Coordinates of C-alpha atoms and ligand atoms in Angstrom, one line a residue:
M1023 CA 21.8 -9.9 16.4
S1024 CA 19.9 -6.7 15.7
R1025 CA 16.3 -7.3 14.7
I1026 CA 15.1 -6.7 11.2
V1027 CA 11.4 -6.6 10.6
G1028 CA 9.5 -7.5 7.4
I1029 CA 7.1 -4.9 5.9
D1030 CA 4.5 -5.4 3.3
L1031 CA 3.9 -1.9 2.0
G1032 CA 0.6 -2.6 0.1
T1033 CA -1.6 -0.5 -2.2
T1034 CA -4.6 -1.1 0.0
N1035 CA -3.2 -2.4 3.3
S1036 CA 0.2 -2.6 4.9
L1037 CA 1.6 -4.9 7.6
V1038 CA 4.7 -5.5 9.7
A1039 CA 5.9 -8.9 10.8
F1040 CA 8.9 -10.4 12.6
V1041 CA 10.2 -13.9 13.3
D1042 CA 9.4 -15.1 16.8
E1043 CA 12.7 -16.4 18.2
K1044 CA 10.9 -19.0 20.4
T1045 CA 9.0 -20.7 17.6
G1046 CA 11.2 -19.7 14.7
L1047 CA 8.0 -18.8 12.9
P1048 CA 7.0 -15.4 11.4
R1049 CA 4.2 -13.5 13.1
V1050 CA 2.3 -10.4 12.1
V1051 CA 2.4 -7.5 14.6
P1052 CA -1.1 -6.4 15.7
D1053 CA -2.0 -2.9 16.9
R1054 CA -3.4 -2.2 20.4
E1055 CA -6.9 -3.3 19.2
G1056 CA -5.5 -6.5 17.7
H1057 CA -5.8 -5.4 14.1
T1058 CA -3.0 -6.5 11.9
L1059 CA -3.8 -4.7 8.7
L1060 CA -3.1 -1.0 8.5
P1061 CA -5.1 0.6 5.7
S1062 CA -2.5 2.4 3.4
I1063 CA -4.4 5.7 3.7
V1064 CA -3.0 9.0 4.9
A1065 CA -5.2 12.0 5.7
F1066 CA -3.8 15.5 5.9
T1067 CA -6.5 17.1 8.1
P1068 CA -6.3 20.7 9.4
D1069 CA -5.5 19.1 12.8
G1070 CA -2.7 16.9 11.6
V1071 CA -1.8 13.8 9.8
L1072 CA -3.8 10.6 10.3
V1073 CA -2.9 7.1 9.1
G1074 CA -4.9 3.9 8.6
D1075 CA -8.5 3.5 9.9
A1076 CA -8.5 7.0 11.3
A1077 CA -7.6 8.3 7.8
R1078 CA -10.1 6.1 6.1
R1079 CA -12.9 7.9 8.1
Q1080 CA -11.8 11.1 6.3
L1081 CA -12.2 9.7 2.8
V1082 CA -15.7 11.0 2.3
R1083 CA -15.4 14.2 4.3
H1084 CA -12.0 15.3 2.9
P1085 CA -11.5 13.3 -0.3
E1086 CA -9.1 15.9 -1.7
R1087 CA -6.7 15.6 1.3
T1088 CA -7.0 11.9 2.0
V1089 CA -4.4 9.9 0.0
Y1090 CA -5.0 6.2 -0.8
S1091 CA -3.4 3.9 -3.3
V1092 CA -0.2 6.0 -3.2
K1093 CA 1.7 3.0 -4.2
R1094 CA 0.4 3.5 -7.7
L1095 CA 2.3 6.8 -7.9
M1096 CA 5.6 5.7 -6.4
G1097 CA 8.6 6.3 -8.7
R1098 CA 6.4 7.4 -11.6
G1099 CA 6.3 10.5 -13.8
Y1100 CA 3.3 12.5 -14.6
E1101 CA 2.9 11.0 -18.1
D1102 CA 2.9 7.5 -16.6
V1103 CA 0.0 8.3 -14.4
N1104 CA -1.9 10.8 -16.4
D1105 CA -4.6 8.5 -17.6
E1106 CA -5.3 7.2 -14.1
L1107 CA -5.6 10.6 -12.4
C1108 CA -9.3 11.0 -13.0
Y1109 CA -9.8 8.2 -10.5
F1110 CA -8.1 10.0 -7.7
P1111 CA -10.0 12.5 -5.7
Y1112 CA -6.8 14.2 -4.7
K1113 CA -4.9 16.5 -7.0
V1114 CA -1.7 15.2 -8.6
L1115 CA 0.8 17.6 -10.1
P1116 CA 3.9 17.1 -12.3
C1117 CA 7.1 18.1 -10.6
E1118 CA 10.5 17.7 -12.1
G1119 CA 10.1 14.2 -13.4
I1120 CA 8.1 12.9 -10.5
V1121 CA 4.6 13.7 -9.3
K1122 CA 3.4 15.5 -6.1
I1123 CA 0.1 15.5 -4.4
D1124 CA -1.3 18.9 -3.9
L1125 CA -2.8 19.4 -0.5
G1126 CA -3.7 23.1 -1.0
D1127 CA -1.3 24.6 1.5
R1128 CA 1.6 22.3 0.6
A1129 CA 2.5 19.4 -1.8
V1130 CA 3.9 16.1 -0.8
T1131 CA 5.7 13.4 -2.9
P1132 CA 4.5 9.7 -2.9
P1133 CA 7.6 8.6 -0.9
E1134 CA 6.7 11.1 1.8
V1135 CA 3.2 9.7 2.0
S1136 CA 4.5 6.1 2.0
A1137 CA 7.0 7.1 4.7
I1138 CA 4.1 8.1 7.0
I1139 CA 2.7 4.6 6.6
L1140 CA 6.1 3.0 7.2
R1141 CA 6.6 5.2 10.3
A1142 CA 3.2 4.1 11.7
L1143 CA 4.2 0.4 11.1
R1144 CA 7.6 1.1 12.7
E1145 CA 5.9 2.6 15.8
R1146 CA 3.5 -0.3 16.0
A1147 CA 6.4 -2.8 15.9
E1148 CA 8.4 -0.8 18.5
A1149 CA 5.4 -0.7 20.9
Y1150 CA 4.8 -4.4 20.5
L1151 CA 8.4 -5.6 20.7
G1152 CA 9.4 -3.1 23.3
E1153 CA 12.6 -2.2 21.5
P1154 CA 13.7 0.3 18.8
V1155 CA 13.2 -0.9 15.2
E1156 CA 15.7 0.6 12.7
K1157 CA 16.0 -2.0 9.9
A1158 CA 13.4 -3.5 7.6
V1159 CA 13.0 -5.7 4.6
V1160 CA 10.3 -4.1 2.5
T1161 CA 8.4 -5.8 -0.3
V1162 CA 7.5 -4.5 -3.7
P1163 CA 5.7 -6.0 -6.7
A1164 CA 8.1 -8.1 -8.7
Y1165 CA 7.4 -6.0 -11.7
F1166 CA 8.4 -2.7 -10.1
N1167 CA 11.1 -1.0 -12.1
D1168 CA 14.2 0.7 -10.8
S1169 CA 12.5 4.1 -10.1
Q1170 CA 9.7 2.4 -8.2
R1171 CA 12.2 0.4 -6.1
Q1172 CA 14.3 3.5 -5.5
A1173 CA 11.2 5.5 -4.4
T1174 CA 10.4 2.7 -1.9
K1175 CA 13.9 2.8 -0.5
D1176 CA 13.6 6.6 -0.2
A1177 CA 10.3 6.2 1.7
G1178 CA 12.1 4.0 4.2
R1179 CA 14.8 6.5 4.7
I1180 CA 12.4 9.3 5.2
A1181 CA 10.7 7.1 7.9
G1182 CA 14.0 6.6 9.6
L1183 CA 14.2 3.0 8.5
D1184 CA 17.2 1.4 6.9
V1185 CA 15.7 -0.7 4.1
V1186 CA 18.3 -3.5 4.1
R1187 CA 16.6 -5.4 1.3
I1188 CA 13.8 -4.9 -1.2
V1189 CA 12.1 -8.2 -1.9
N1190 CA 9.6 -9.1 -4.5
E1191 CA 6.2 -9.8 -3.1
P1192 CA 5.6 -13.1 -4.7
T1193 CA 9.1 -14.3 -3.8
A1194 CA 8.3 -13.3 -0.2
A1195 CA 5.1 -15.2 -0.3
S1196 CA 6.9 -18.3 -1.5
L1197 CA 9.4 -18.0 1.4
A1198 CA 6.5 -18.0 3.8
Y1199 CA 5.0 -21.0 2.1
G1200 CA 8.3 -22.8 1.9
L1201 CA 8.8 -22.4 5.6
H1202 CA 5.2 -23.6 6.2
R1203 CA 5.0 -26.5 3.8
L1204 CA 8.7 -27.4 3.0
K1205 CA 7.7 -28.9 -0.3
E1206 CA 10.1 -29.0 -3.2
G1207 CA 9.4 -28.4 -6.9
V1208 CA 8.1 -25.5 -9.1
I1209 CA 5.8 -23.0 -7.5
A1210 CA 3.7 -20.4 -9.3
V1211 CA 2.8 -17.5 -7.2
Y1212 CA -0.1 -15.5 -8.6
D1213 CA -0.3 -12.2 -6.7
L1214 CA -3.3 -9.9 -7.4
G1215 CA -3.6 -7.1 -4.8
G1216 CA -5.3 -3.7 -4.8
G1217 CA -3.2 -2.0 -7.5
T1218 CA -0.7 -4.5 -8.9
F1219 CA -0.4 -7.9 -10.4
D1220 CA 2.6 -10.2 -10.4
I1221 CA 3.2 -13.7 -11.4
S1222 CA 6.4 -15.5 -10.4
L1223 CA 7.7 -19.0 -11.0
L1224 CA 10.2 -20.4 -8.5
R1225 CA 12.1 -23.6 -8.1
V1226 CA 12.5 -24.7 -4.5
E1227 CA 15.2 -27.2 -3.9
A1228 CA 17.2 -28.0 -0.8
G1229 CA 16.3 -24.6 0.9
V1230 CA 17.2 -22.6 -2.2
F1231 CA 14.4 -20.5 -3.6
E1232 CA 15.3 -19.7 -7.2
V1233 CA 13.1 -17.4 -9.1
L1234 CA 12.9 -18.7 -12.7
A1235 CA 10.8 -15.9 -14.2
T1236 CA 8.6 -13.1 -13.3
N1237 CA 6.1 -11.0 -15.1
G1238 CA 3.1 -8.7 -14.3
N1239 CA 1.5 -5.4 -14.5
T1240 CA 2.0 -2.6 -11.9
R1241 CA -1.2 -1.0 -12.9
L1242 CA -3.7 -3.7 -12.5
G1243 CA -5.5 -4.8 -9.4
G1244 CA -8.7 -4.8 -7.3
D1245 CA -8.9 -1.0 -7.5
D1246 CA -9.6 -1.5 -11.2
F1247 CA -12.4 -4.0 -10.4
D1248 CA -13.9 -1.3 -8.2
R1249 CA -13.6 1.3 -11.0
A1250 CA -15.4 -1.0 -13.5
I1251 CA -18.3 -1.3 -11.0
V1252 CA -18.3 2.4 -10.3
L1253 CA -18.6 3.2 -14.0
W1254 CA -21.5 0.9 -14.3
L1255 CA -23.2 2.4 -11.2
L1256 CA -22.7 6.0 -12.6
D1257 CA -24.5 4.9 -15.8
D1258 CA -27.3 3.2 -13.9
I1259 CA -27.8 6.2 -11.6
R1260 CA -27.9 8.5 -14.6
D1261 CA -30.5 6.3 -16.3
R1262 CA -32.7 5.9 -13.2
H1263 CA -32.3 9.2 -11.3
G1264 CA -31.2 11.5 -14.1
A1265 CA -28.1 12.6 -12.1
Y1266 CA -24.5 12.3 -13.3
L1267 CA -22.3 12.0 -10.2
G1268 CA -18.9 11.6 -12.0
R1269 CA -17.7 15.1 -11.1
D1270 CA -18.9 15.1 -7.5
A1271 CA -15.8 14.0 -5.4
E1272 CA -17.7 13.1 -2.3
A1273 CA -20.3 11.0 -4.2
M1274 CA -17.5 9.3 -6.1
Q1275 CA -16.0 8.2 -2.8
E1276 CA -19.3 6.9 -1.6
L1277 CA -19.7 5.0 -4.8
R1278 CA -16.1 3.6 -4.7
L1279 CA -16.5 2.4 -1.1
A1280 CA -19.9 0.9 -1.9
A1281 CA -18.6 -0.8 -5.0
E1282 CA -15.7 -2.3 -3.1
A1283 CA -17.9 -3.6 -0.3
A1284 CA -20.3 -5.1 -2.8
K1285 CA -17.4 -6.8 -4.7
I1286 CA -16.2 -8.3 -1.5
R1287 CA -19.6 -9.6 -0.5
L1288 CA -20.0 -11.1 -4.0
S1289 CA -16.9 -13.2 -3.4
S1290 CA -19.1 -15.3 -1.0
D1291 CA -22.6 -14.4 -2.0
E1292 CA -24.4 -14.8 -5.4
R1293 CA -26.2 -11.4 -5.1
T1294 CA -26.1 -8.3 -3.0
T1295 CA -27.9 -5.1 -2.6
L1296 CA -26.3 -1.6 -2.7
T1297 CA -28.0 1.2 -0.8
I1298 CA -26.3 4.5 -1.0
P1299 CA -28.1 7.6 0.5
F1300 CA -27.3 10.7 -1.5
E1301 CA -28.6 14.2 -0.6
A1302 CA -31.3 14.3 -3.4
F1303 CA -32.2 10.5 -3.5
T1304 CA -31.3 7.1 -2.1
Y1305 CA -29.8 4.8 -4.7
H1306 CA -30.9 1.2 -4.3
Q1307 CA -29.8 -1.6 -6.7
E1308 CA -29.4 -5.3 -6.6
I1309 CA -26.3 -6.7 -8.3
T1310 CA -25.3 -10.3 -8.9
R1311 CA -21.9 -12.0 -9.0
A1312 CA -22.5 -12.7 -12.7
D1313 CA -23.0 -9.0 -13.4
V1314 CA -19.7 -8.1 -11.7
E1315 CA -18.0 -11.0 -13.5
G1316 CA -19.1 -9.5 -16.8
L1317 CA -17.7 -6.1 -15.8
I1318 CA -14.3 -7.4 -14.7
A1319 CA -13.8 -10.4 -17.1
R1320 CA -11.5 -8.3 -19.4
L1321 CA -9.3 -7.2 -16.4
V1322 CA -9.0 -10.8 -15.1
E1323 CA -8.0 -11.9 -18.7
G1324 CA -5.3 -9.2 -18.5
T1325 CA -3.5 -11.2 -15.9
L1326 CA -3.3 -14.4 -17.9
G1327 CA -1.0 -13.2 -20.7
P1328 CA 1.8 -12.4 -18.2
C1329 CA 1.3 -15.9 -16.7
R1330 CA 1.9 -17.5 -20.1
M1331 CA 4.9 -15.2 -20.8
A1332 CA 6.5 -16.1 -17.5
L1333 CA 6.0 -19.8 -18.3
A1334 CA 7.6 -19.3 -21.7
D1335 CA 10.5 -17.3 -20.2
A1336 CA 11.1 -20.1 -17.7
G1337 CA 10.9 -22.7 -20.4
L1338 CA 8.1 -24.5 -18.6
A1339 CA 4.7 -25.9 -19.6
P1340 CA 1.8 -25.5 -17.2
A1341 CA 2.0 -29.2 -16.3
D1342 CA 5.6 -28.6 -14.9
V1343 CA 4.1 -26.4 -12.2
D1344 CA 3.8 -28.4 -9.0
E1345 CA 1.9 -25.9 -6.9
V1346 CA 0.0 -22.7 -7.5
V1347 CA -0.1 -20.2 -4.6
L1348 CA -2.6 -17.3 -4.5
V1349 CA -1.6 -14.1 -2.8
G1350 CA -3.3 -10.7 -2.5
G1351 CA -6.9 -9.8 -1.5
S1352 CA -8.2 -9.9 -5.1
T1353 CA -7.5 -13.6 -5.4
R1354 CA -10.6 -14.1 -3.3
V1355 CA -12.7 -13.2 -6.4
P1356 CA -14.1 -16.6 -7.6
L1357 CA -13.6 -15.7 -11.3
V1358 CA -9.9 -15.1 -10.6
R1359 CA -9.6 -18.5 -9.0
R1360 CA -11.4 -20.2 -11.8
R1361 CA -9.3 -18.6 -14.5
V1362 CA -6.0 -19.3 -12.7
Q1363 CA -7.0 -22.9 -12.2
E1364 CA -7.8 -23.2 -15.9
V1365 CA -4.5 -21.7 -17.0
F1366 CA -2.3 -24.0 -14.7
G1367 CA -4.6 -27.0 -14.9
R1368 CA -4.7 -27.4 -11.1
P1369 CA -6.4 -25.8 -8.1
A1370 CA -4.6 -23.2 -6.2
H1371 CA -3.5 -23.1 -2.6
S1372 CA -4.3 -20.4 -0.2
Q1373 CA -3.7 -21.9 3.2
L1374 CA -1.9 -18.9 4.5
S1375 CA -3.9 -15.7 4.9
A1376 CA -3.7 -14.0 1.5
D1377 CA -3.4 -10.7 3.4
E1378 CA -0.5 -11.7 5.6
V1379 CA 1.6 -14.1 3.6
V1380 CA 3.8 -11.4 2.0
A1381 CA 4.6 -9.7 5.3
L1382 CA 5.3 -13.1 6.8
G1383 CA 7.7 -13.9 4.0
A1384 CA 9.4 -10.5 4.3
A1385 CA 10.0 -11.3 8.0
V1386 CA 11.5 -14.7 7.0
Q1387 CA 13.9 -12.9 4.5
A1388 CA 14.7 -10.3 7.3
H1389 CA 15.6 -13.2 9.6
I1390 CA 17.8 -14.8 7.0
L1391 CA 19.6 -11.5 6.5
A1392 CA 19.9 -11.0 10.3
G1393 CA 21.6 -14.5 10.5
G1394 CA 18.7 -16.2 12.2
I1395 CA 18.1 -18.7 9.4
T1396 CA 21.1 -20.2 7.7
D1397 CA 19.6 -23.1 5.6
M1398 CA 17.4 -21.0 3.3
L1399 CA 18.7 -18.9 0.3
L1400 CA 16.8 -16.7 -2.0
L1401 CA 17.8 -16.1 -5.6
D1402 CA 15.6 -13.5 -7.2
V1403 CA 15.6 -12.1 -10.7
T1404 CA 15.4 -8.7 -12.3
P1405 CA 12.0 -8.3 -13.9
L1406 CA 12.9 -6.0 -16.8
S1407 CA 15.8 -5.8 -19.2
L1408 CA 18.4 -3.1 -18.7
G1409 CA 19.9 -1.4 -21.7
I1410 CA 21.7 1.6 -23.2
E1411 CA 20.4 3.9 -25.9
T1412 CA 22.6 3.7 -28.9
L1413 CA 22.7 5.5 -32.3
G1414 CA 19.2 6.1 -33.7
G1415 CA 17.5 5.6 -30.4
I1416 CA 17.8 1.8 -30.5
V1417 CA 18.2 -0.1 -27.2
S1418 CA 21.2 -2.3 -26.7
V1419 CA 20.3 -4.8 -24.0
L1420 CA 23.0 -5.4 -21.3
I1421 CA 21.1 -7.4 -18.8
P1422 CA 18.1 -9.3 -20.1
R1423 CA 15.0 -9.7 -17.9
N1424 CA 14.7 -12.7 -15.6
T1425 CA 18.5 -12.7 -15.0
T1426 CA 19.3 -13.8 -11.4
I1427 CA 20.4 -10.9 -9.2
P1428 CA 22.8 -9.6 -8.1
T1429 CA 24.2 -9.4 -11.6
S1430 CA 26.5 -7.2 -13.6
A1431 CA 27.3 -6.3 -17.2
R1432 CA 30.2 -4.5 -18.8
E1433 CA 30.2 -2.2 -21.8
M1434 CA 33.1 -0.4 -23.4
F1435 CA 32.9 3.2 -24.5
T1436 CA 35.2 5.6 -26.2
T1437 CA 35.2 9.2 -27.4
S1438 CA 34.2 10.5 -30.9
V1439 CA 35.9 13.8 -30.8
D1440 CA 39.6 14.6 -30.2
G1441 CA 40.4 15.7 -26.7
Q1442 CA 36.9 14.8 -25.4
V1443 CA 36.8 14.5 -21.6
V1444 CA 33.1 13.8 -21.0
V1445 CA 30.9 11.0 -22.4
D1446 CA 27.1 11.1 -22.1
M1447 CA 24.9 8.0 -22.0
H1448 CA 21.3 7.1 -21.4
V1449 CA 20.2 4.0 -19.5
V1450 CA 16.8 2.6 -20.0
Q1451 CA 14.7 -0.3 -18.7
G1452 CA 12.0 -2.2 -20.5
E1453 CA 11.3 -4.7 -23.3
R1454 CA 10.8 -2.4 -26.3
E1455 CA 13.2 -1.9 -29.2
L1456 CA 13.3 1.9 -29.1
A1457 CA 14.6 3.8 -26.1
R1458 CA 11.7 6.2 -26.2
D1459 CA 9.3 3.3 -25.5
C1460 CA 11.2 2.1 -22.5
R1461 CA 11.5 3.7 -19.0
S1462 CA 14.3 6.2 -18.9
L1463 CA 16.2 5.3 -15.8
A1464 CA 19.1 7.6 -15.8
R1465 CA 21.5 9.7 -17.8
F1466 CA 25.2 9.3 -17.0
E1467 CA 28.0 11.6 -17.5
L1468 CA 31.5 10.1 -17.5
R1469 CA 33.9 12.8 -16.5
G1470 CA 37.6 13.1 -16.0
I1471 CA 38.7 11.3 -19.1
D1472 CA 42.2 12.2 -20.0
P1473 CA 42.3 14.2 -23.3
M1474 CA 43.3 11.8 -26.1
P1475 CA 42.6 11.5 -29.8
A1476 CA 39.1 10.3 -30.7
G1477 CA 38.6 6.5 -30.3
M1478 CA 41.6 6.1 -28.1
P1479 CA 40.1 6.0 -24.5
K1480 CA 38.9 2.6 -23.5
I1481 CA 36.2 3.3 -20.9
E1482 CA 34.8 0.2 -19.2
V1483 CA 31.4 0.9 -17.6
V1484 CA 30.0 -1.7 -15.2
F1485 CA 26.4 -1.9 -14.4
L1486 CA 25.4 -3.8 -11.3
I1487 CA 21.9 -4.7 -10.4
D1488 CA 22.1 -5.3 -6.6
A1489 CA 20.1 -7.7 -4.6
N1490 CA 17.3 -5.1 -4.3
G1491 CA 17.0 -4.9 -8.1
I1492 CA 18.4 -1.4 -8.1
L1493 CA 21.0 -0.2 -10.6
Q1494 CA 24.5 0.9 -9.5
V1495 CA 27.2 2.0 -12.0
A1496 CA 31.0 2.2 -11.9
A1497 CA 33.4 3.3 -14.7
K1498 CA 37.2 3.1 -15.4
E1499 CA 39.4 4.3 -18.3
L1500 CA 41.5 1.2 -19.0
R1501 CA 44.5 2.8 -20.7
T1502 CA 45.3 5.1 -17.8
G1503 CA 43.7 2.9 -15.2
K1504 CA 42.0 6.1 -13.9
A1505 CA 38.5 5.8 -12.6
A1506 CA 36.2 8.1 -14.5
S1507 CA 33.7 9.7 -12.2
I1508 CA 30.1 9.1 -12.8
E1509 CA 27.3 11.6 -12.3
V1510 CA 24.0 9.9 -12.2
K1511 CA 21.0 12.0 -13.0
P1512 CA 18.0 9.7 -12.3
T1513 CA 15.3 10.6 -14.8
Y1514 CA 12.6 9.9 -12.2
G1515 CA 13.0 10.1 -8.5
L1516 CA 14.2 12.2 -5.6
S1517 CA 17.6 13.7 -5.4
E1518 CA 19.8 13.0 -2.4
A1519 CA 19.1 16.6 -1.2
D1520 CA 15.4 16.1 -1.5
V1521 CA 15.5 12.9 0.6
E1522 CA 17.7 14.7 3.2
R1523 CA 15.2 17.6 3.5
M1524 CA 12.3 15.1 3.8
V1525 CA 14.0 13.3 6.6
E1526 CA 14.4 16.5 8.4
D1527 CA 10.8 17.6 7.7
S1528 CA 9.6 14.2 8.9
F1529 CA 11.2 14.8 12.3
A1530 CA 9.6 18.3 12.5
Y1531 CA 6.2 16.9 11.6
A1532 CA 6.5 13.8 13.8
E1533 CA 5.9 15.6 17.0
A1534 CA 3.1 17.7 15.6
D1535 CA 1.6 14.5 14.1
V1536 CA 1.6 12.7 17.5
E1537 CA 0.0 15.8 19.1
A1538 CA -2.7 15.9 16.4
R1539 CA -3.4 12.2 16.8
L1540 CA -3.8 12.5 20.5
L1541 CA -6.1 15.5 20.1
I1542 CA -8.3 13.6 17.6
E1543 CA -8.4 10.6 19.9
A1544 CA -9.5 12.8 22.8
R1545 CA -12.2 14.4 20.7
N1546 CA -13.4 11.0 19.5
E1547 CA -13.7 9.8 23.0
A1548 CA -15.5 13.0 24.1
D1549 CA -18.0 12.5 21.2
T1550 CA -18.7 8.9 22.2
V1551 CA -19.3 9.8 25.8
M1552 CA -21.5 12.8 24.9
T1553 CA -23.6 10.8 22.5
H1554 CA -24.2 8.1 25.2
V1555 CA -25.1 10.7 27.9
E1556 CA -27.5 12.6 25.6
R1557 CA -29.2 9.4 24.8
A1558 CA -29.5 8.4 28.5
L1559 CA -30.9 11.8 29.4
R1560 CA -33.5 11.5 26.6
Q1561 CA -34.6 8.0 27.4
S1562 CA -34.2 7.7 31.2
G1563 CA -33.5 11.2 32.4
E1564 CA -36.6 11.2 34.7
L1565 CA -34.9 8.5 36.8
A1566 CA -32.5 11.1 38.2
P1567 CA -33.5 14.1 40.4
A1568 CA -33.7 17.5 38.7
D1569 CA -30.5 18.9 40.3
E1570 CA -28.6 15.9 39.1
R1571 CA -30.0 16.3 35.6
E1572 CA -28.9 19.9 35.7
A1573 CA -25.4 19.0 36.8
I1574 CA -25.1 16.5 33.9
R1575 CA -26.3 19.1 31.4
Q1576 CA -23.8 21.5 32.7
A1577 CA -20.9 18.9 32.5
L1578 CA -22.1 18.1 28.9
E1579 CA -22.0 21.8 27.9
E1580 CA -18.5 22.2 29.4
L1581 CA -17.2 19.2 27.6
R1582 CA -18.8 20.5 24.3
Q1583 CA -16.9 23.8 24.7
A1584 CA -13.6 22.1 25.5
R1585 CA -14.1 19.7 22.6
S1586 CA -14.3 22.6 20.1
G1587 CA -10.9 23.9 21.4
T1588 CA -7.5 22.2 21.1
D1589 CA -6.6 21.7 24.7
R1590 CA -6.3 17.9 24.9
D1591 CA -5.9 17.7 28.7
L1592 CA -9.0 19.9 29.2
I1593 CA -11.0 17.6 26.9
H1594 CA -9.8 14.5 29.0
E1595 CA -10.6 16.3 32.2
R1596 CA -14.1 17.2 31.2
T1597 CA -14.8 13.8 29.7
T1598 CA -13.9 12.3 33.1
A1599 CA -16.0 14.9 34.9
L1600 CA -19.0 14.1 32.7
N1601 CA -18.5 10.4 33.3
R1602 CA -18.5 11.0 37.0
A1603 CA -21.6 13.2 36.9
T1604 CA -23.5 10.4 35.2
E1605 CA -22.4 7.6 37.5
H1606 CA -25.5 7.7 39.7
L1607 CA -27.8 7.9 36.6
A1608 CA -26.1 4.9 35.1
E1609 CA -26.6 3.0 38.3
V1610 CA -30.3 3.7 38.6
M1611 CA -30.7 2.9 34.9
M1612 CA -29.1 -0.5 35.5
D1613 CA -31.3 -1.1 38.5
A1614 CA -34.4 -0.2 36.5
A1615 CA -33.4 -2.6 33.8
L1616 CA -32.7 -5.4 36.3
K1617 CA -36.1 -4.8 38.0
D1618 CA -37.7 -5.0 34.6
A1619 CA -35.9 -8.2 33.8
L1620 CA -36.9 -9.8 37.1
G1621 CA -40.4 -8.5 36.7
S1622 CA -41.4 -10.3 33.6
K1623 CA -39.4 -9.6 30.5
R1624 CA -36.7 -11.9 29.4
A1625 CA -33.1 -10.6 29.7
A1626 CA -32.5 -11.2 26.0
E1627 CA -35.4 -8.9 25.1
I1628 CA -34.0 -6.2 27.4
L1629 CA -30.6 -6.5 25.9
A1630 CA -32.1 -6.4 22.4
S1631 CA -34.1 -3.2 23.3
R1632 CA -31.0 -1.6 24.9
G1633 CA -28.9 -2.5 21.9
E1634 CA -31.4 -0.8 19.7
S1635 CA -31.3 2.4 21.7
Ligands
AMP222 P1 -4.0 -6.4 -1.1 O1 -3.3 -5.3 -1.9 O2 -3.4 -7.7 -1.2 O3 -4.3 -6.0 0.4 O4 -5.5 -6.5 -1.7 C1 -6.4 -5.6 -1.6 C2 -7.5 -5.8 -2.7 O5 -8.2 -7.0 -2.4 C3 -8.5 -4.6 -2.7 O6 -8.8 -4.3 -4.0 C4 -9.7 -5.3 -2.0 O7 -10.9 -4.7 -2.4 C5 -9.6 -6.7 -2.5 N1 -10.2 -7.7 -1.6 C6 -10.0 -7.9 -0.3 N2 -10.9 -8.9 0.1 C7 -11.6 -9.3 -0.9 C8 -12.7 -10.3 -1.1 N3 -13.1 -11.0 -0.1 N4 -13.2 -10.4 -2.4 C9 -12.7 -9.6 -3.4 N5 -11.7 -8.7 -3.3 C10 -11.2 -8.5 -2.1

């Protein structure tokens, strides 16, 4: 059985998990430092590409080259994201139906950025499991449309991963809960993350997880809470300091990070203080939970309409729901919990870590697909209706939303002109009456129809929504029995050739990226050692003889020179040399500290004073 991992590719954080054969339970894979969350941030620095925490550290210094929340751009066109762009410090450009992120010297697509995150997770899993990882189940918001799902699959391919299944996040969460609690009945999964909101209602019975209805908003999440706070801060700063910082990318990053941190503190505290040092002044402000609740109330309300719609679609009343499960970091906000409790009339569960539950569920689904679990079955639904544009731009629905997938629909077509050999059609996804208000998924050309009088050909077109929620199409002319060929032109998304090129590029960059990461790590280590040594010289240098001090200074200078270059081995070598040159000083410093301690001071005091230094 080849292993399949489960990946939660989140707006804010991403994780990878697997099912431990010994216990039969899913586990999240930690990195070398034991962290399980990988911040979904990619920084394109002059030295190379950084992912996760290392990339986060570039947010303030290189805001225009550090990409976060890329999930919000996946599978979307420029018009879709236009009104959100002012919030991104990086530049987003329209590009043949999709968007690209402009890095100055080159532009990258959202799937390429996501692929860098996926590759980092893949490498983490391979290092931990000690075996190659080639297959994954990747989760997406239930409310993702076809283009967004396709973009996620493309990202997997670029990262060298075969995405064997795309699973809806709330469904994955319910699988993790199901395994954990084994309770039957109707479960509502309320999933509010950094950038997206989903509500799913499931019936769990005899190991079958059947999604009854799903609804949501792929443009609503904790990022929006942060923005509401930032807008308030911008006004307050203008009133009190006479400075408008809205156009200063670095200041906006500082504000965003401070707003998010304050929001998180206010989930447990009633009030908190923000202190943000800017060049011209230091901003200081106390903010209460009630203040923030006032700012985000409208956004939280925005999640309740979809909850009611999902209940209506499933034909359920709130009282029919047996359990409410909270998923996603933003469900830690007390106002969110209160409002969800009011809508469903019962307190919500959050026993499993809201951060990990989706990845754990993805690992369960991966294990089911790998044949490791045989008594659980997942029946998911398509979140949005699929239709065809007909005369006058009206949508004729073929597959209504909340239909269990995989599913198919048939539609008959004919020709309107004698001898016509090609038929055009337009497939859309959405709930609106007019095609122009729905998401244009694809245009199809049916070719190879035998020339016949108008109206004679009987062309049957079959639309299949596969288990990933992705559309596939087949067509046949019934009179001749000849399959008409279909040329799919996805309205949004990458072409096959684009993906191929990106896969190749990713191999080319992979080596450079590893090199760049190692160089940055070597420099970071050098910086840490140099800072410590400089401090030791300043504070206790007199404990060492003059010639030793001189040798240390020389080793410091040599390391400083190596650090400004790109020779990683030389940086390592000189870091080791500096460490060695300070061994004796470190010893005498330790002796002196011990003597002090034995003399009179209490050890705790010494430690405290050393911690300060
Ligand atoms: P997720 O996409 O599930 O990782 O959720 C990330 C979102 O949750 C971000 O907007 C975070 O700011 C937010 N978040 C994480 N922890 C908390 C917390 N304790 N209180 C409020 N929001 C949080």
